[in-house]
PDB file of C-alpha atoms in Angstrom:
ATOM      1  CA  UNK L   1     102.656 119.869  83.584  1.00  0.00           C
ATOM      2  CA  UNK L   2     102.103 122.419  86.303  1.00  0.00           C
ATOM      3  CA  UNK L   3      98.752 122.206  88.174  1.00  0.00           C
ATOM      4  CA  UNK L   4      97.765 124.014  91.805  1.00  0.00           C
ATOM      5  CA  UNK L   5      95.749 121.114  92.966  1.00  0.00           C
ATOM      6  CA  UNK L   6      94.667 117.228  91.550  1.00  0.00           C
ATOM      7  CA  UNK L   7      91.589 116.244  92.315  1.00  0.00           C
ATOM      8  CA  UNK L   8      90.520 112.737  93.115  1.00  0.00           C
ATOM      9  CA  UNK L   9      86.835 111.744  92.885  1.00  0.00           C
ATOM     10  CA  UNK L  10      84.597 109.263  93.571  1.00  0.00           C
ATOM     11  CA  UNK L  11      81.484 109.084  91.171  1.00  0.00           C
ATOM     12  CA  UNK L  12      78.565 107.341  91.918  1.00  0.00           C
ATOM     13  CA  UNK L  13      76.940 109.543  94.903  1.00  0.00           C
ATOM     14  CA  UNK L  14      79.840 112.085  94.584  1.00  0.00           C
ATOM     15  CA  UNK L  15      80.319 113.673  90.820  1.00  0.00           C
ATOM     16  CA  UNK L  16      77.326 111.912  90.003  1.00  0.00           C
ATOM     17  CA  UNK L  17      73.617 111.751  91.306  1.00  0.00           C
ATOM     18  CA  UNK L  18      73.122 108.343  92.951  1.00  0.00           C
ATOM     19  CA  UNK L  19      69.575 107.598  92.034  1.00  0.00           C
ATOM     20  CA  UNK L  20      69.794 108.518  88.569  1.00  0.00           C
ATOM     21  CA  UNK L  21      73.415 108.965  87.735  1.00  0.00           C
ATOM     22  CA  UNK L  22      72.984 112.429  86.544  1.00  0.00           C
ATOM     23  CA  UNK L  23      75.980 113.839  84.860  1.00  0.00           C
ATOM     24  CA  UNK L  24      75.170 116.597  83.903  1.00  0.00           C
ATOM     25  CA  UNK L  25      74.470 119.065  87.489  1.00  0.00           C
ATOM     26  CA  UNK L  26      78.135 119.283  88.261  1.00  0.00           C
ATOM     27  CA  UNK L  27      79.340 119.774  84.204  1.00  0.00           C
ATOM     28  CA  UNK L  28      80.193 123.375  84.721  1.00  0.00           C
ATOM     29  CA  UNK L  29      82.596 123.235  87.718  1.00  0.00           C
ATOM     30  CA  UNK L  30      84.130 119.891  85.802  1.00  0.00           C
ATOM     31  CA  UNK L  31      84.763 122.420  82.490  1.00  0.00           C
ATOM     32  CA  UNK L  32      86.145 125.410  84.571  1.00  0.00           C
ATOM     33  CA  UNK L  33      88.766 123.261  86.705  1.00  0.00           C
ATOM     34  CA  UNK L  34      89.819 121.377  82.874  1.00  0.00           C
ATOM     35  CA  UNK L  35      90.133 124.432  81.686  1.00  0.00           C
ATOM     36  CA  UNK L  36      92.649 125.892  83.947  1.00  0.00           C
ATOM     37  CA  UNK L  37      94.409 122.511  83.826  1.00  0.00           C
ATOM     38  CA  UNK L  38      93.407 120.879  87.112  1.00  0.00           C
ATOM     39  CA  UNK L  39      93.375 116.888  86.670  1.00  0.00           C
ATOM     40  CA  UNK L  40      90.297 115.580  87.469  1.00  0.00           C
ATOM     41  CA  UNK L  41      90.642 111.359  88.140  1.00  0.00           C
ATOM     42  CA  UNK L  42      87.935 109.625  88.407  1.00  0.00           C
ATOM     43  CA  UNK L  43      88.118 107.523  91.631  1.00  0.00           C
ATOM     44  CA  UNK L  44      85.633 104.367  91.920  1.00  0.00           C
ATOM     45  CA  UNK L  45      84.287 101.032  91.276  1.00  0.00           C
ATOM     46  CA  UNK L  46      83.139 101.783  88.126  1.00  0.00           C
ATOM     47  CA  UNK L  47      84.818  99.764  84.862  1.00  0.00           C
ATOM     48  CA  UNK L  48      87.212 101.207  82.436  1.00  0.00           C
ATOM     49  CA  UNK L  49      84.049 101.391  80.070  1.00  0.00           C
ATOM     50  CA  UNK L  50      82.132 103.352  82.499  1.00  0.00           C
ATOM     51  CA  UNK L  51      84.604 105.782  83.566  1.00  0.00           C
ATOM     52  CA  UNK L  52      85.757 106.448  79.842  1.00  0.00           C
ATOM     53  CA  UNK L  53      82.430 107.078  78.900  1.00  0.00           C
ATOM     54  CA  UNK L  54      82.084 109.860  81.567  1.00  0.00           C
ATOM     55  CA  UNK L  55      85.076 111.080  80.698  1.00  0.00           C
ATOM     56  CA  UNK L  56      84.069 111.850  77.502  1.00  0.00           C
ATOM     57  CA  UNK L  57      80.986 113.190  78.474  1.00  0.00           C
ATOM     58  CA  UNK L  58      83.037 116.107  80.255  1.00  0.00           C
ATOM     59  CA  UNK L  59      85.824 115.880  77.092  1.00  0.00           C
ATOM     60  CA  UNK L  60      88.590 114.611  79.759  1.00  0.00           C
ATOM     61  CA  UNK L  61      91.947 113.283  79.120  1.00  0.00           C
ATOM     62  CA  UNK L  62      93.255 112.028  82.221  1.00  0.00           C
ATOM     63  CA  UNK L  63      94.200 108.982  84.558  1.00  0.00           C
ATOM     64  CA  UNK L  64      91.581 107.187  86.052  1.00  0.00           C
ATOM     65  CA  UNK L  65      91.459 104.899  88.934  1.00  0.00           C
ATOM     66  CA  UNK L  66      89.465 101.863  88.222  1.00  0.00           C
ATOM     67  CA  UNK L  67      87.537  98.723  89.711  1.00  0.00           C
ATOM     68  CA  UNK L  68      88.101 100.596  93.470  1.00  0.00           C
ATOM     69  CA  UNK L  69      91.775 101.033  93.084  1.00  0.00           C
ATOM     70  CA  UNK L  70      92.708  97.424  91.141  1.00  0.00           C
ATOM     71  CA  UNK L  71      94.374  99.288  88.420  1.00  0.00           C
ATOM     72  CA  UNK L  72      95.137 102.683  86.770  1.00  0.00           C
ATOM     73  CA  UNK L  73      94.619 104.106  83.268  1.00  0.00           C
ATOM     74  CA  UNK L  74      96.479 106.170  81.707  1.00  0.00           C
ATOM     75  CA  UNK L  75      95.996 107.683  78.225  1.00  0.00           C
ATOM     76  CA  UNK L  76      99.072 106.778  76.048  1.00  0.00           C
ATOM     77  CA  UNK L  77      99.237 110.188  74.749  1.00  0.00           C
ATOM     78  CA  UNK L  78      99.187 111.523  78.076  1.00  0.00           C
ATOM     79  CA  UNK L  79     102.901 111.836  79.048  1.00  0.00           C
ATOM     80  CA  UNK L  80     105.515 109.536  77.357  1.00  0.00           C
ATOM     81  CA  UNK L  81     107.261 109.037  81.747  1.00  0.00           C
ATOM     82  CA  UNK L  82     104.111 106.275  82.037  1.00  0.00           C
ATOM     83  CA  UNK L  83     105.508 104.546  79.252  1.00  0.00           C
ATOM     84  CA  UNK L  84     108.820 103.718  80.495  1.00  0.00           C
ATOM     85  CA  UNK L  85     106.885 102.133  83.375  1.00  0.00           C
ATOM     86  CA  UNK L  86     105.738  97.768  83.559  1.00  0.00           C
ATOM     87  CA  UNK L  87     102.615  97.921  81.959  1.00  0.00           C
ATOM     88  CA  UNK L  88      99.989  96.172  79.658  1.00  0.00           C
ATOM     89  CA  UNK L  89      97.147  97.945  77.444  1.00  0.00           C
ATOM     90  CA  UNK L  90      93.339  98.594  77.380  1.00  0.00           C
ATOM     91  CA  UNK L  91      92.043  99.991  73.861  1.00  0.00           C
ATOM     92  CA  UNK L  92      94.844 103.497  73.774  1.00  0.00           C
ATOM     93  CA  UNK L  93      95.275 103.836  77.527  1.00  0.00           C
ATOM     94  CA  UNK L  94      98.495 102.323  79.403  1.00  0.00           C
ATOM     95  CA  UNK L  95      97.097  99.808  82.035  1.00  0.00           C
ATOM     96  CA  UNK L  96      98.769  99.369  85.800  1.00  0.00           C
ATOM     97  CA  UNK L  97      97.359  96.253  87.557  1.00  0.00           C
ATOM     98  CA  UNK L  98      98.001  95.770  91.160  1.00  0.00           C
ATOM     99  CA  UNK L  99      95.042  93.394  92.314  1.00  0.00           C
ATOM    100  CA  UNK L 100      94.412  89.468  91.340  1.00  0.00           C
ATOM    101  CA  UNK L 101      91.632  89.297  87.847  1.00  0.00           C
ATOM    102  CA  UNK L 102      87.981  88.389  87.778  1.00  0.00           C
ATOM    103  CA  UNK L 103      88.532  84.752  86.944  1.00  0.00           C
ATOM    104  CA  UNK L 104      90.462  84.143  90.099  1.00  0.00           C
ATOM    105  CA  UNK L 105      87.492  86.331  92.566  1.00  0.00           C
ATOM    106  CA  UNK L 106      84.720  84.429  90.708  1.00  0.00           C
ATOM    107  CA  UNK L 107      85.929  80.686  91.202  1.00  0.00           C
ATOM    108  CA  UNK L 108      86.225  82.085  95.151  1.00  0.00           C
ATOM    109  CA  UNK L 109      82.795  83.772  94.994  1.00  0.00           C
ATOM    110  CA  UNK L 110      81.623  80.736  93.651  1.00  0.00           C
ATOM    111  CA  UNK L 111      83.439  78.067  95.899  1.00  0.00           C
ATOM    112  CA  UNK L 112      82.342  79.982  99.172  1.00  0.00           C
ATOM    113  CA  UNK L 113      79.123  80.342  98.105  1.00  0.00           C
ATOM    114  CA  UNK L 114      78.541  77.104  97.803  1.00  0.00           C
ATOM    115  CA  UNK L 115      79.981  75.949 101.193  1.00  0.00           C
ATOM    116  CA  UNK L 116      78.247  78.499 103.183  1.00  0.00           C
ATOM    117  CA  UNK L 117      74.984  77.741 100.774  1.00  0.00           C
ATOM    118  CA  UNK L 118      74.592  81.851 100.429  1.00  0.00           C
ATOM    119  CA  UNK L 119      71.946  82.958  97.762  1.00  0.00           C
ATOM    120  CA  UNK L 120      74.020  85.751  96.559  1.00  0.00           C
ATOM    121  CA  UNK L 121      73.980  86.741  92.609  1.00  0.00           C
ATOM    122  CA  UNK L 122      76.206  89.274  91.107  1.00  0.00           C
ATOM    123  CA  UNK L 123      76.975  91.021  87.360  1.00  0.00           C
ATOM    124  CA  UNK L 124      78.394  87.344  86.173  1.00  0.00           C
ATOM    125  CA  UNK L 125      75.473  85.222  87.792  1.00  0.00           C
ATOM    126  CA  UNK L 126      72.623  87.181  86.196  1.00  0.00           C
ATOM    127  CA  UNK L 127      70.830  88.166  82.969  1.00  0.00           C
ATOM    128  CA  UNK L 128      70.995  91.819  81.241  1.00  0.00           C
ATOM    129  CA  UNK L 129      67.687  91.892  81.928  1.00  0.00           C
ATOM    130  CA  UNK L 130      67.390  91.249  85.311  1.00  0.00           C
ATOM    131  CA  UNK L 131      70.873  93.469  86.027  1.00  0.00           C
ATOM    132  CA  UNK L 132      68.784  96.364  84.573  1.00  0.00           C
ATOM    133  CA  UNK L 133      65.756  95.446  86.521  1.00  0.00           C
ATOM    134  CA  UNK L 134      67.908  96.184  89.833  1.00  0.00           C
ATOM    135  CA  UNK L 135      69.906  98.881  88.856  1.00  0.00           C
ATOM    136  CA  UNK L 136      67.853 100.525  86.004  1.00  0.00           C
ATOM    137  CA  UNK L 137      70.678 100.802  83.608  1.00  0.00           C
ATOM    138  CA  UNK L 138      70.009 100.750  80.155  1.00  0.00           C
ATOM    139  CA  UNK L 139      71.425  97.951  77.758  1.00  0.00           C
ATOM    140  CA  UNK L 140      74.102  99.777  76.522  1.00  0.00           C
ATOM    141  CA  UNK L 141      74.817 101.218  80.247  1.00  0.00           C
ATOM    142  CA  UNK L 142      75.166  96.908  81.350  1.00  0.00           C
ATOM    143  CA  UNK L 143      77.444  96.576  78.314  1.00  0.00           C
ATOM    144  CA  UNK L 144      79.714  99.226  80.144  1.00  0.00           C
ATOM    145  CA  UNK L 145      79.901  97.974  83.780  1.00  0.00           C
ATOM    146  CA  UNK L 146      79.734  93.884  82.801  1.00  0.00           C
ATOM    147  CA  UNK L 147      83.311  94.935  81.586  1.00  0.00           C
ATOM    148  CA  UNK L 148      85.089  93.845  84.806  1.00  0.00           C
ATOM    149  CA  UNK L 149      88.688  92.833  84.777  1.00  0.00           C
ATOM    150  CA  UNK L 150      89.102  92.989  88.071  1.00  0.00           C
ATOM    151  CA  UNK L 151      86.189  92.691  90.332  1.00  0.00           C
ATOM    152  CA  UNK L 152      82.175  91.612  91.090  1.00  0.00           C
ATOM    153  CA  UNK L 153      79.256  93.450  92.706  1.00  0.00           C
ATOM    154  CA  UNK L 154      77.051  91.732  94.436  1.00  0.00           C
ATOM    155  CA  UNK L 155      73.729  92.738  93.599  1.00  0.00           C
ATOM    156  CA  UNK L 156      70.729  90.421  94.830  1.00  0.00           C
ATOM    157  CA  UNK L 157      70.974  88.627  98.296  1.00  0.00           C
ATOM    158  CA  UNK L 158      70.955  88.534 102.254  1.00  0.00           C
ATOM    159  CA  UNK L 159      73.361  90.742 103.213  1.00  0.00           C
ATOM    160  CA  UNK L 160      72.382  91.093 106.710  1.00  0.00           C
ATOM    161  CA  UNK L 161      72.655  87.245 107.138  1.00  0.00           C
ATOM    162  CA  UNK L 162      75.557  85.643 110.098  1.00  0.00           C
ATOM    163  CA  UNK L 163      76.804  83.528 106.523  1.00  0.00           C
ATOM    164  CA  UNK L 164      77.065  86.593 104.672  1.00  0.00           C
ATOM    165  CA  UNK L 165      79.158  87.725 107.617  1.00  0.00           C
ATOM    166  CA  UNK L 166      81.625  84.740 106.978  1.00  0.00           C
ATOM    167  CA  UNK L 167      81.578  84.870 103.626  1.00  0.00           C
ATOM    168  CA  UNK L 168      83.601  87.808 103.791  1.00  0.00           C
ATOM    169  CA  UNK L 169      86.232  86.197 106.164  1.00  0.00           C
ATOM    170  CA  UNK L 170      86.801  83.469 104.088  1.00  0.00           C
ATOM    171  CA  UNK L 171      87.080  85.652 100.870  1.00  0.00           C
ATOM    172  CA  UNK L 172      89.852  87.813 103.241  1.00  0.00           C
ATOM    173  CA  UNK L 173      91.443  84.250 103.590  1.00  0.00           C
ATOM    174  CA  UNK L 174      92.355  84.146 100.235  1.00  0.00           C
ATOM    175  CA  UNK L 175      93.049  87.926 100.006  1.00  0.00           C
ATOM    176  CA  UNK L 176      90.101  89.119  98.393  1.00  0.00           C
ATOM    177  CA  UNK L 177      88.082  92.132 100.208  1.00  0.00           C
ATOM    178  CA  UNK L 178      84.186  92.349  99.994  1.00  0.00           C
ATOM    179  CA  UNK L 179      83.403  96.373 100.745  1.00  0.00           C
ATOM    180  CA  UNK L 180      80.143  98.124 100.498  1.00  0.00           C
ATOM    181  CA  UNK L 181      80.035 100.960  98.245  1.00  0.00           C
ATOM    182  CA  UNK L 182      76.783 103.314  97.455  1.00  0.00           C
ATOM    183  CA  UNK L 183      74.300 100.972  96.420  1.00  0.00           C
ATOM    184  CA  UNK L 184      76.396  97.438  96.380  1.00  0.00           C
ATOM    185  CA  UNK L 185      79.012  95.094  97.859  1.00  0.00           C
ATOM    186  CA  UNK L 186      81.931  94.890  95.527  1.00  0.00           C
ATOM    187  CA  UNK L 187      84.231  91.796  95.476  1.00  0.00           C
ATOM    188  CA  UNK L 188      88.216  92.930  94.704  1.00  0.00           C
ATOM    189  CA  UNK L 189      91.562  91.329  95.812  1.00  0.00           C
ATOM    190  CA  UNK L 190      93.068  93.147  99.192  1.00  0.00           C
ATOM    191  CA  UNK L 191      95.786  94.656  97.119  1.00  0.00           C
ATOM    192  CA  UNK L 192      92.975  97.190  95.358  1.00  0.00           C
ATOM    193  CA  UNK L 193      92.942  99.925  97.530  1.00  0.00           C
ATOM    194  CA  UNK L 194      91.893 103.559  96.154  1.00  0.00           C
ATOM    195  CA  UNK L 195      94.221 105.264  98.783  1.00  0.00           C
ATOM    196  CA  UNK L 196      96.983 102.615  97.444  1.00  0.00           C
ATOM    197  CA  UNK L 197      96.136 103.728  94.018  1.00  0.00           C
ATOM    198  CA  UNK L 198      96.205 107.479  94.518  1.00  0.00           C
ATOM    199  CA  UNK L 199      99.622 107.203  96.084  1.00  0.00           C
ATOM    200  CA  UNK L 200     101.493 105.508  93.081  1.00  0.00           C
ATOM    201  CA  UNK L 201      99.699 107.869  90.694  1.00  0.00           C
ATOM    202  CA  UNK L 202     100.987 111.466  93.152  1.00  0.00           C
ATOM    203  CA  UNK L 203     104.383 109.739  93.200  1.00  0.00           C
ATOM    204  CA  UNK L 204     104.520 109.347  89.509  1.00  0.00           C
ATOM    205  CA  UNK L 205     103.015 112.813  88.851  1.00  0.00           C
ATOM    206  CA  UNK L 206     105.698 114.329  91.428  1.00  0.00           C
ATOM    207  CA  UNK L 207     108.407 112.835  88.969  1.00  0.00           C
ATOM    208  CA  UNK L 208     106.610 114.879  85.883  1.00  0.00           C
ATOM    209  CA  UNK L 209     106.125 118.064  87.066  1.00  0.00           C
ATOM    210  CA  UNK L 210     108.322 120.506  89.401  1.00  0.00           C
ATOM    211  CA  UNK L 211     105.391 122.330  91.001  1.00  0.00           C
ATOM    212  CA  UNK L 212     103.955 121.922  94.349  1.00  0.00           C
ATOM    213  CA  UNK L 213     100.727 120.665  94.163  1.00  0.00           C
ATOM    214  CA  UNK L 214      97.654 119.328  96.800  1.00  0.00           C
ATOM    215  CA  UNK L 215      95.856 116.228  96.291  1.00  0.00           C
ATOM    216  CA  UNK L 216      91.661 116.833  96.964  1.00  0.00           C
ATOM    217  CA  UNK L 217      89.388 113.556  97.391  1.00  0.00           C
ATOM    218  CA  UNK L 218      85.793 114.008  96.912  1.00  0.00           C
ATOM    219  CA  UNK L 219      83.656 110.984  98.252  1.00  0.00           C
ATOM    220  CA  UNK L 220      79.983 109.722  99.867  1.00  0.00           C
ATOM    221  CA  UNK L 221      80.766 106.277 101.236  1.00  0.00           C
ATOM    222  CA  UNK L 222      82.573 103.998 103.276  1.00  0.00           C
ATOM    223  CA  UNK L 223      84.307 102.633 100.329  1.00  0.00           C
ATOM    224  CA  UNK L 224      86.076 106.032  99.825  1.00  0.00           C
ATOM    225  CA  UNK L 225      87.280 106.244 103.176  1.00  0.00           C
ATOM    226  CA  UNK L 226      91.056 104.949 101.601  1.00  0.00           C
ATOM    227  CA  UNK L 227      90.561 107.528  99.142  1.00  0.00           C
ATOM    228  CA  UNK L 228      90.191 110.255 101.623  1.00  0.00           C
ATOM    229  CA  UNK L 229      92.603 108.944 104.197  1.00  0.00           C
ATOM    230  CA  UNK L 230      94.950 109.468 101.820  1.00  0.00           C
ATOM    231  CA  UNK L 231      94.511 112.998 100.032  1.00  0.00           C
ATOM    232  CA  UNK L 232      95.650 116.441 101.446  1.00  0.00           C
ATOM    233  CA  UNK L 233      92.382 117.492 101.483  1.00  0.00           C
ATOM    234  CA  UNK L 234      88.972 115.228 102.085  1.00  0.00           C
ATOM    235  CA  UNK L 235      85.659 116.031 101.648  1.00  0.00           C
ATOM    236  CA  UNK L 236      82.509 114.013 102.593  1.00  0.00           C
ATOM    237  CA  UNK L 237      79.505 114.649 101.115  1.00  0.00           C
ATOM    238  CA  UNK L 238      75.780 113.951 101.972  1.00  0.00           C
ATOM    239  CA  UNK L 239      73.941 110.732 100.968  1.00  0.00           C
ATOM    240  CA  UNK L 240      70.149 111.285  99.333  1.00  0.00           C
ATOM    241  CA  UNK L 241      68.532 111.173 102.865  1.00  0.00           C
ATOM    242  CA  UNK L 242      70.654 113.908 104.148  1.00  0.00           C
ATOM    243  CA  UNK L 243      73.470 111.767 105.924  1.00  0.00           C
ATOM    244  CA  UNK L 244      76.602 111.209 106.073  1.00  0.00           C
ATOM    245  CA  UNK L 245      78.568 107.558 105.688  1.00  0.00           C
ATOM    246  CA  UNK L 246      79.842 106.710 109.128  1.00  0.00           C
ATOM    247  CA  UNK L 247      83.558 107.352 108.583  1.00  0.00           C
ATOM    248  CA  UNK L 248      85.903 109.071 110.810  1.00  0.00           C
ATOM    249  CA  UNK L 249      87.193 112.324 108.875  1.00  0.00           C
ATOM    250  CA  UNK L 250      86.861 115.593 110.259  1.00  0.00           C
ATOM    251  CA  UNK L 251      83.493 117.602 110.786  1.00  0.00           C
ATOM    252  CA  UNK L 252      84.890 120.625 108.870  1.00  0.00           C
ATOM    253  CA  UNK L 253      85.322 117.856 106.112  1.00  0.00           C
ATOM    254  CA  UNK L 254      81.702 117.030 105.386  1.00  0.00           C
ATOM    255  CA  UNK L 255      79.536 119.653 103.132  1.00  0.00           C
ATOM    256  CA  UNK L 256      76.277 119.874 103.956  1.00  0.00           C
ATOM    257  CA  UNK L 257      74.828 119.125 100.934  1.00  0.00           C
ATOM    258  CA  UNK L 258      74.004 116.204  98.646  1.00  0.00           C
ATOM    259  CA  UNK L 259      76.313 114.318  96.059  1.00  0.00           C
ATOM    260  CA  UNK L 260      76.995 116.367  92.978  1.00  0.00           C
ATOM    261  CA  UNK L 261      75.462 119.353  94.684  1.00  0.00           C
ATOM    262  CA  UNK L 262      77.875 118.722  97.574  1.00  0.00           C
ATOM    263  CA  UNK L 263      80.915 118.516  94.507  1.00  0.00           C
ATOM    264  CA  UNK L 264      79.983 121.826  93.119  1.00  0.00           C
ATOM    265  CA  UNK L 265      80.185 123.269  96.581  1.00  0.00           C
ATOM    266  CA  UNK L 266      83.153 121.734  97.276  1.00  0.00           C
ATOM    267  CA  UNK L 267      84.899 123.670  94.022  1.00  0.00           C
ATOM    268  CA  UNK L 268      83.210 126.968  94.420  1.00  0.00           C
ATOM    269  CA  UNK L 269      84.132 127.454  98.278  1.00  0.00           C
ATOM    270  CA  UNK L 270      86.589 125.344  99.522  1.00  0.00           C
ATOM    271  CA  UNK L 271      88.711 124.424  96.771  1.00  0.00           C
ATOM    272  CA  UNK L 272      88.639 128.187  95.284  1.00  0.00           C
ATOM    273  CA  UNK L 273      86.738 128.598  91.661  1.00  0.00           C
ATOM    274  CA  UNK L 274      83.843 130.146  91.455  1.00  0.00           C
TER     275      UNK L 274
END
């Protein structure tokens, strides 16, 4: 394998249109960097399901980073190193866990809730029907992302309430993290970390191929900001109202232009393919 560049990206309000979850405006630059052999690795909170579903969509073959960093994927096909490695399976790919499973963060969801009396509802508390009535997924969509192994979104509730506020300290009690993505707070043990994912999977790659090589992160939120902490080369770009999440990366770092729009700049003038 011998590759200029990896590139590391978030999806929901990054490679993919928030609102809608257009795939299709940033298809072109996805083709021309597979076609010169760039790995593209998906980034996010999204399931195994989800991501492999996208990945087809472009006709990818790659690692991806799942469930905000709790584990990577790796086809089996994809380089027989990653099989000499500790690891379990998920349908063909090679799976690397490094976070605690959804049984253990929903008993704690659960348990707090209750305490602090907190009307919060996430993926496991509520119907297909009423999941697609907040996020307007389709059916099949909700069959993709109830697939959790190692995580819950919150999706109906007080957020801005002083329990809501402890809720989260008592979930970091027991070493599980609640972080706000792009739409929705996701629940995940302390030890899934995008930034800590990305850094096992550039060692690993650094053992399989002899050429130098930059990492690029491509994100919209504040739950990318391991992500891009982490990567040679960040890039921030613009939420639907024409912000930017409140994260400390360099000006020079945020592209002026709005989530897969923002990604196709990002490959045509800073990355270098046009």
């Amino acid at each position: 394998m011998v590759f200029p560049h990896i590139i590391f990206t978030d999806l929901d309000g990054s490679l993919l249109e928030l609102e809608s979850y257009n795939h299709t405006i940033a298809e072109e630059k996805v083709t021309e960097l597979s076609r010169q052999g760039i790995p593209i690795i998906f980034c996010s909170s999204k399931t195994f399901a989800e991501q492999r579903y996208y990945q087809k969509f472009y006709n990818l073959s790659a690692p991806m980073i799942i469930e905000n960093g709790a584990a990577v994927a790796i086809p089996q096909s994809y380089h027989p190193y990653f099989n000499n490695l500790p690891h379990t399976f998920i349908d063909d790919h090679l799976l690397f866990s490094f976070a605690e499973g959804s049984q253990f963060i929903l008993e704690n969801i659960d348990r707090i809730r209750k305490k602090l009396d907190l009307k919060l509802f996430g993926y496991n508390d509520l119907t297909l029907s009423e999941i697609s009535s907040i996020t307007q997924l389709s059916e099949m969509e909700l069959t993709r992302t109830t697939q959790r192994l190692f995580s819950e979104t919150l999706l109906v509730g007080d957020f801005t309430s002083p329990n809501f506020k402890k809720m989260r300290q008592l979930l970091f009690e027991v070493n599980l993290q609640c972080t706000p993505g792009s739409k929705f707070y996701t629940i995940t043990g302390i030890s899934s970390n995008k930034g800590k994912a990305i850094n096992w999977l550039t060692h690993h790659y650094k053992q399989i191929t002899s050429s130098q090589f930059s990492t690029i992160g491509i994100g919209d939120s504040f739950n990318d900001l391991s992500m891009l902490t982490e990567v040679d080369r960040p890039f921030l770009v613009q939420k639907p109202d024409k912000t930017w999440a409140d994260i400390d990366i360099p000006m020079s770092a945020k592209i002026e232009k709005i989530g897969p729009f923002g990604w196709n700049e990002i490959i045509e003038h800073h990355v270098g393919f046009s």
